[in-house]
PDB file of C-alpha atoms in Angstrom:
ATOM      1  CA  MET A  12     253.195  99.738 -22.718  1.00 45.00           C
ATOM      2  CA  LYS A  13     249.545 100.939 -21.983  1.00 42.00           C
ATOM      3  CA  ILE A  14     249.168 101.554 -26.057  1.00 43.00           C
ATOM      4  CA  THR A  15     251.097  98.337 -26.807  1.00 43.00           C
ATOM      5  CA  THR A  16     248.503  96.435 -24.223  1.00 35.00           C
ATOM      6  CA  TYR A  17     245.748  97.716 -25.740  1.00 35.00           C
ATOM      7  CA  ALA A  18     246.560  97.653 -29.086  1.00 35.00           C
ATOM      8  CA  LEU A  19     247.310  93.928 -28.402  1.00 34.00           C
ATOM      9  CA  ILE A  20     243.180  93.563 -27.441  1.00 35.00           C
ATOM     10  CA  ILE A  21     241.937  95.267 -29.580  1.00 36.00           C
ATOM     11  CA  LEU A  22     244.066  92.978 -31.981  1.00 36.00           C
ATOM     12  CA  LEU A  23     242.663  89.900 -29.845  1.00 36.00           C
ATOM     13  CA  SER A  24     239.821  90.979 -29.865  1.00 38.00           C
ATOM     14  CA  ALA A  25     238.910  90.665 -33.985  1.00 36.00           C
ATOM     15  CA  THR A  26     241.607  87.585 -34.586  1.00 37.00           C
ATOM     16  CA  TYR A  27     238.361  86.076 -32.433  1.00 39.00           C
ATOM     17  CA  THR A  28     235.896  88.886 -34.112  1.00 39.00           C
ATOM     18  CA  PHE A  29     236.444  86.943 -37.401  1.00 40.00           C
ATOM     19  CA  ALA A  30     237.328  83.759 -36.309  1.00 42.00           C
ATOM     20  CA  GLN A  31     233.926  83.473 -35.095  1.00 43.00           C
ATOM     21  CA  ALA A  32     232.772  84.613 -38.231  1.00 43.00           C
ATOM     22  CA  THR A  33     235.050  82.609 -41.012  1.00 41.00           C
ATOM     23  CA  GLN A  34     233.824  79.323 -38.895  1.00 43.00           C
ATOM     24  CA  ARG A  35     230.065  80.746 -39.059  1.00 40.00           C
ATOM     25  CA  LYS A  36     230.569  81.134 -42.507  1.00 41.00           C
ATOM     26  CA  GLU A  37     232.023  77.667 -42.898  1.00 42.00           C
ATOM     27  CA  ILE A  38     228.772  76.039 -41.311  1.00 38.00           C
ATOM     28  CA  GLY A  39     226.890  78.497 -43.928  1.00 40.00           C
ATOM     29  CA  MET A  40     226.058  81.072 -41.166  1.00 38.00           C
ATOM     30  CA  THR A  41     226.249  84.414 -41.769  1.00 32.00           C
ATOM     31  CA  SER A  42     225.612  86.136 -38.886  1.00 35.00           C
ATOM     32  CA  LYS A  43     223.448  85.069 -35.486  1.00 35.00           C
ATOM     33  CA  HIS A  44     220.225  86.247 -36.577  1.00 33.00           C
ATOM     34  CA  GLU A  45     220.986  84.254 -39.725  1.00 34.00           C
ATOM     35  CA  ALA A  46     221.216  81.913 -37.642  1.00 37.00           C
ATOM     36  CA  GLY A  47     218.651  81.078 -35.119  1.00 37.00           C
ATOM     37  CA  ALA A  48     217.250  81.427 -38.041  1.00 33.00           C
ATOM     38  CA  LEU A  49     218.337  79.149 -39.934  1.00 36.00           C
ATOM     39  CA  SER A  50     217.863  77.164 -37.336  1.00 39.00           C
ATOM     40  CA  ALA A  51     213.984  78.194 -36.151  1.00 40.00           C
ATOM     41  CA  ASN A  52     212.805  77.175 -39.888  1.00 41.00           C
ATOM     42  CA  GLY A  53     214.174  73.643 -40.527  1.00 44.00           C
ATOM     43  CA  LYS A  54     212.542  70.953 -40.584  1.00 43.00           C
ATOM     44  CA  SER A  55     214.533  68.746 -37.544  1.00 56.00           C
ATOM     45  CA  GLY A  56     213.914  67.906 -34.123  1.00 64.00           C
ATOM     46  CA  TRP A  57     216.427  71.163 -33.868  1.00 63.00           C
ATOM     47  CA  ALA A  58     214.079  73.566 -34.515  1.00 60.00           C
ATOM     48  CA  ASN A  59     211.154  71.463 -32.870  1.00 64.00           C
ATOM     49  CA  SER A  60     213.629  71.782 -29.294  1.00 67.00           C
ATOM     50  CA  ILE A  61     214.349  75.525 -29.939  1.00 63.00           C
ATOM     51  CA  GLY A  62     210.414  76.017 -30.620  1.00 64.00           C
ATOM     52  CA  ARG A  63     210.317  74.981 -26.952  1.00 66.00           C
ATOM     53  CA  LEU A  64     212.877  77.533 -26.158  1.00 69.00           C
ATOM     54  CA  LYS A  65     210.400  80.724 -27.498  1.00 66.00           C
ATOM     55  CA  GLU A  66     209.316  81.307 -24.203  1.00 69.00           C
ATOM     56  CA  GLU A  67     212.179  81.854 -21.074  1.00 70.00           C
ATOM     57  CA  SER A  68     208.966  82.422 -18.715  1.00 76.00           C
ATOM     58  CA  ASP A  69     208.292  78.490 -20.221  1.00 86.00           C
ATOM     59  CA  VAL A  70     211.921  77.908 -18.675  1.00 91.00           C
ATOM     60  CA  ALA A  71     211.820  76.398 -15.039  1.00 93.00           C
ATOM     61  CA  PHE A  72     215.474  75.879 -14.441  1.00 94.00           C
ATOM     62  CA  VAL A  73     218.786  75.248 -16.589  1.00 95.00           C
ATOM     63  CA  ARG A  74     222.665  73.437 -14.899  1.00 95.00           C
ATOM     64  CA  PHE A  75     225.047  74.535 -17.653  1.00 95.00           C
ATOM     65  CA  ILE A  76     227.825  70.944 -16.210  1.00 93.00           C
ATOM     66  CA  MET A  77     231.520  71.826 -17.469  1.00 92.00           C
ATOM     67  CA  VAL A  78     234.377  69.783 -16.378  1.00 88.00           C
ATOM     68  CA  ILE A  79     238.051  72.083 -17.726  1.00 81.00           C
ATOM     69  CA  PRO A  80     239.555  72.040 -21.457  1.00 77.00           C
ATOM     70  CA  TYR A  81     242.013  69.003 -21.761  1.00 72.00           C
ATOM     71  CA  SER A  82     241.468  67.915 -18.667  1.00 74.00           C
ATOM     72  CA  GLU A  83     242.286  64.283 -18.128  1.00 71.00           C
ATOM     73  CA  HIS A  84     240.313  62.234 -15.558  1.00 65.00           C
ATOM     74  CA  ARG A  85     240.707  58.332 -15.412  1.00 67.00           C
ATOM     75  CA  ALA A  86     237.518  57.081 -17.165  1.00 69.00           C
ATOM     76  CA  GLN A  87     236.311  58.435 -20.600  1.00 75.00           C
ATOM     77  CA  LEU A  88     233.554  61.310 -19.635  1.00 79.00           C
ATOM     78  CA  THR A  89     229.993  59.896 -20.307  1.00 81.00           C
ATOM     79  CA  SER A  90     227.071  62.089 -18.808  1.00 85.00           C
ATOM     80  CA  GLU A  91     226.639  60.568 -16.239  1.00 87.00           C
ATOM     81  CA  THR A  92     230.481  61.345 -14.959  1.00 83.00           C
ATOM     82  CA  LEU A  93     230.677  64.108 -16.665  1.00 86.00           C
ATOM     83  CA  GLU A  94     227.380  64.859 -14.057  1.00 86.00           C
ATOM     84  CA  LYS A  95     230.216  63.573 -10.795  1.00 86.00           C
ATOM     85  CA  TRP A  96     232.675  65.155 -11.764  1.00 86.00           C
ATOM     86  CA  GLY A  97     232.289  68.154 -13.534  1.00 89.00           C
ATOM     87  CA  CYS A  98     231.721  71.708 -12.303  1.00 91.00           C
ATOM     88  CA  ASN A  99     227.778  72.107 -12.265  1.00 94.00           C
ATOM     89  CA  TYR A 100     226.098  75.775 -12.691  1.00 95.00           C
ATOM     90  CA  GLN A 101     221.660  75.442 -12.333  1.00 95.00           C
ATOM     91  CA  THR A 102     219.828  78.438 -11.923  1.00 95.00           C
ATOM     92  CA  SER A 103     216.237  79.440 -12.204  1.00 95.00           C
ATOM     93  CA  ASP A 104     216.872  83.058 -12.165  1.00 95.00           C
ATOM     94  CA  ILE A 105     215.353  84.376 -15.489  1.00 93.00           C
ATOM     95  CA  ASN A 106     217.776  87.017 -15.957  1.00 94.00           C
ATOM     96  CA  LEU A 107     220.705  83.780 -16.521  1.00 95.00           C
ATOM     97  CA  ILE A 108     217.588  81.123 -18.145  1.00 94.00           C
ATOM     98  CA  SER A 109     217.588  83.548 -21.301  1.00 93.00           C
ATOM     99  CA  LYS A 110     220.427  84.831 -21.221  1.00 95.00           C
ATOM    100  CA  LEU A 111     221.726  80.462 -21.921  1.00 95.00           C
ATOM    101  CA  VAL A 112     218.566  80.270 -24.328  1.00 92.00           C
ATOM    102  CA  ASN A 113     220.068  83.151 -26.812  1.00 92.00           C
ATOM    103  CA  ILE A 114     223.517  80.773 -26.761  1.00 94.00           C
ATOM    104  CA  LEU A 115     221.719  78.565 -28.031  1.00 93.00           C
ATOM    105  CA  ARG A 116     220.030  79.798 -30.503  1.00 89.00           C
ATOM    106  CA  PHE A 117     222.733  81.207 -31.968  1.00 91.00           C
ATOM    107  CA  ALA A 118     224.443  79.007 -31.598  1.00 93.00           C
ATOM    108  CA  GLY A 119     224.466  77.198 -35.240  1.00 91.00           C
ATOM    109  CA  ILE A 120     222.309  74.552 -33.806  1.00 92.00           C
ATOM    110  CA  ARG A 121     222.657  72.555 -36.871  1.00 90.00           C
ATOM    111  CA  ASP A 122     221.056  67.808 -37.064  1.00 89.00           C
ATOM    112  CA  ALA A 123     224.395  66.116 -37.635  1.00 86.00           C
ATOM    113  CA  GLN A 124     224.332  63.899 -40.798  1.00 78.00           C
ATOM    114  CA  ALA A 125     225.174  60.231 -38.946  1.00 72.00           C
ATOM    115  CA  ALA A 126     226.342  60.245 -35.198  1.00 68.00           C
ATOM    116  CA  ASP A 127     229.617  60.836 -34.594  1.00 70.00           C
ATOM    117  CA  LYS A 128     230.623  57.905 -31.638  1.00 73.00           C
ATOM    118  CA  SER A 129     234.119  59.312 -31.244  1.00 80.00           C
ATOM    119  CA  TRP A 130     233.344  62.415 -29.567  1.00 86.00           C
ATOM    120  CA  GLU A 131     233.574  62.305 -24.812  1.00 85.00           C
ATOM    121  CA  PRO A 132     231.007  64.857 -24.143  1.00 90.00           C
ATOM    122  CA  ARG A 133     233.497  67.858 -21.547  1.00 90.00           C
ATOM    123  CA  GLU A 134     230.276  70.136 -21.259  1.00 93.00           C
ATOM    124  CA  GLU A 135     225.925  69.325 -20.967  1.00 95.00           C
ATOM    125  CA  ILE A 136     223.104  71.706 -20.864  1.00 96.00           C
ATOM    126  CA  LEU A 137     219.801  70.461 -19.460  1.00 95.00           C
ATOM    127  CA  VAL A 138     216.647  73.025 -20.423  1.00 94.00           C
ATOM    128  CA  LYS A 139     214.206  71.331 -17.364  1.00 94.00           C
ATOM    129  CA  LEU A 140     210.450  73.253 -18.654  1.00 92.00           C
ATOM    130  CA  LYS A 141     207.468  74.272 -16.542  1.00 91.00           C
ATOM    131  CA  ASP A 142     205.932  71.629 -18.514  1.00 90.00           C
ATOM    132  CA  GLY A 143     208.384  69.027 -16.830  1.00 91.00           C
ATOM    133  CA  ASP A 144     210.147  68.086 -20.778  1.00 91.00           C
ATOM    134  CA  GLU A 145     213.438  68.630 -20.666  1.00 93.00           C
ATOM    135  CA  LEU A 146     216.191  68.962 -23.002  1.00 93.00           C
ATOM    136  CA  LYS A 147     219.448  67.604 -22.475  1.00 94.00           C
ATOM    137  CA  PHE A 148     222.280  68.937 -24.358  1.00 95.00           C
ATOM    138  CA  LEU A 149     225.770  67.170 -24.832  1.00 94.00           C
ATOM    139  CA  PHE A 150     229.431  68.510 -26.751  1.00 93.00           C
ATOM    140  CA  GLU A 151     232.662  67.580 -27.153  1.00 90.00           C
ATOM    141  CA  GLN A 152     235.403  70.246 -26.728  1.00 85.00           C
ATOM    142  CA  SER A 153     236.420  72.249 -29.634  1.00 83.00           C
ATOM    143  CA  PHE A 154     239.918  71.799 -30.667  1.00 81.00           C
ATOM    144  CA  PRO A 155     241.593  73.761 -33.044  1.00 83.00           C
ATOM    145  CA  HIS A 156     241.280  71.487 -36.082  1.00 84.00           C
ATOM    146  CA  LYS A 157     237.404  70.612 -36.044  1.00 85.00           C
ATOM    147  CA  THR A 158     235.536  73.531 -37.976  1.00 89.00           C
ATOM    148  CA  VAL A 159     232.124  72.170 -35.885  1.00 91.00           C
ATOM    149  CA  LEU A 160     231.155  70.346 -32.647  1.00 92.00           C
ATOM    150  CA  SER A 161     229.845  66.836 -31.844  1.00 92.00           C
ATOM    151  CA  GLY A 162     227.058  66.639 -29.712  1.00 93.00           C
ATOM    152  CA  SER A 163     223.961  65.187 -28.620  1.00 92.00           C
ATOM    153  CA  LEU A 164     220.495  66.525 -27.609  1.00 93.00           C
ATOM    154  CA  ASN A 165     218.097  63.845 -26.476  1.00 92.00           C
ATOM    155  CA  GLY A 166     219.911  61.411 -28.073  1.00 89.00           C
ATOM    156  CA  THR A 167     219.653  62.598 -30.564  1.00 90.00           C
ATOM    157  CA  PRO A 168     222.700  63.883 -33.172  1.00 92.00           C
ATOM    158  CA  ILE A 169     223.375  67.051 -33.322  1.00 93.00           C
ATOM    159  CA  THR A 170     226.528  69.370 -34.189  1.00 93.00           C
ATOM    160  CA  ALA A 171     227.435  73.567 -33.701  1.00 94.00           C
ATOM    161  CA  ALA A 172     228.934  75.972 -33.656  1.00 94.00           C
ATOM    162  CA  THR A 173     233.310  75.576 -32.317  1.00 93.00           C
ATOM    163  CA  THR A 174     232.500  79.391 -30.518  1.00 92.00           C
ATOM    164  CA  LEU A 175     230.112  77.906 -27.536  1.00 94.00           C
ATOM    165  CA  PRO A 176     231.705  76.428 -25.506  1.00 92.00           C
ATOM    166  CA  VAL A 177     232.908  79.932 -25.552  1.00 92.00           C
ATOM    167  CA  ASP A 178     230.253  81.693 -24.628  1.00 94.00           C
ATOM    168  CA  LEU A 179     228.994  78.682 -21.716  1.00 95.00           C
ATOM    169  CA  TYR A 180     232.180  79.008 -20.856  1.00 92.00           C
ATOM    170  CA  GLN A 181     231.248  83.194 -20.024  1.00 93.00           C
ATOM    171  CA  TRP A 182     228.250  83.003 -19.400  1.00 95.00           C
ATOM    172  CA  ALA A 183     228.693  80.537 -16.838  1.00 94.00           C
ATOM    173  CA  ALA A 184     231.065  83.064 -15.690  1.00 92.00           C
ATOM    174  CA  GLY A 185     228.871  85.216 -15.080  1.00 92.00           C
ATOM    175  CA  THR A 186     226.113  83.242 -12.888  1.00 92.00           C
ATOM    176  CA  GLY A 187     228.139  84.137  -8.781  1.00 90.00           C
ATOM    177  CA  ILE A 188     228.750  80.253  -9.022  1.00 90.00           C
ATOM    178  CA  LEU A 189     231.865  79.790  -6.744  1.00 89.00           C
ATOM    179  CA  THR A 190     233.596  76.180  -8.915  1.00 89.00           C
ATOM    180  CA  ASP A 191     235.834  74.747  -8.936  1.00 88.00           C
ATOM    181  CA  CYS A 192     236.593  75.875 -12.702  1.00 88.00           C
ATOM    182  CA  THR A 193     235.738  79.693 -11.560  1.00 85.00           C
ATOM    183  CA  ALA A 194     239.356  80.063 -12.254  1.00 85.00           C
ATOM    184  CA  PHE A 195     239.790  78.625 -14.955  1.00 85.00           C
ATOM    185  CA  ILE A 196     236.093  80.377 -16.148  1.00 80.00           C
ATOM    186  CA  LYS A 197     237.058  84.114 -14.467  1.00 77.00           C
ATOM    187  CA  SER A 198     240.963  83.613 -16.661  1.00 78.00           C
ATOM    188  CA  GLY A 199     239.055  84.515 -19.397  1.00 63.00           C
ATOM    189  CA  MET A 200     239.824  81.040 -21.482  1.00 56.00           C
TER     190      MET A 200
END
């Protein structure tokens, strides 16, 4: 029984790693390091924003808000309702900030070619800088048929890798903050 469980875990891990690599390749990335380099070397709004995140010590705090995937709500989610109904993970701990900033750096974030108005925000990341500026990311829910996530950065359309929500849930699980979403994120998504 232990060998079968262990083999299943290895198979699932390999499948997830392959899916991440395939998805990064589909959006023009071959590794996490290349994704960060490509984003940082562009002449885009995202590249300018990532430049602001070079030093985690410049970040005052980060906040991640999520709603459980596939949960239904009485009204369409917006940034305001997400903040009202979502689970809030906020920290000024430099180690947690560093981990979240790295997730963003390697999330395959790109400026979107055109604004997709059909998506509903399910995750929000707020990066508050010590100089008072804010970077506010909103992302839709990841679906199996999608190759990228639609989102926005301070209202400007962007896209990201579909693996971003899982990375964010794992980050939230590591914060030690208890919310209504804790059982979901601790269950392994």
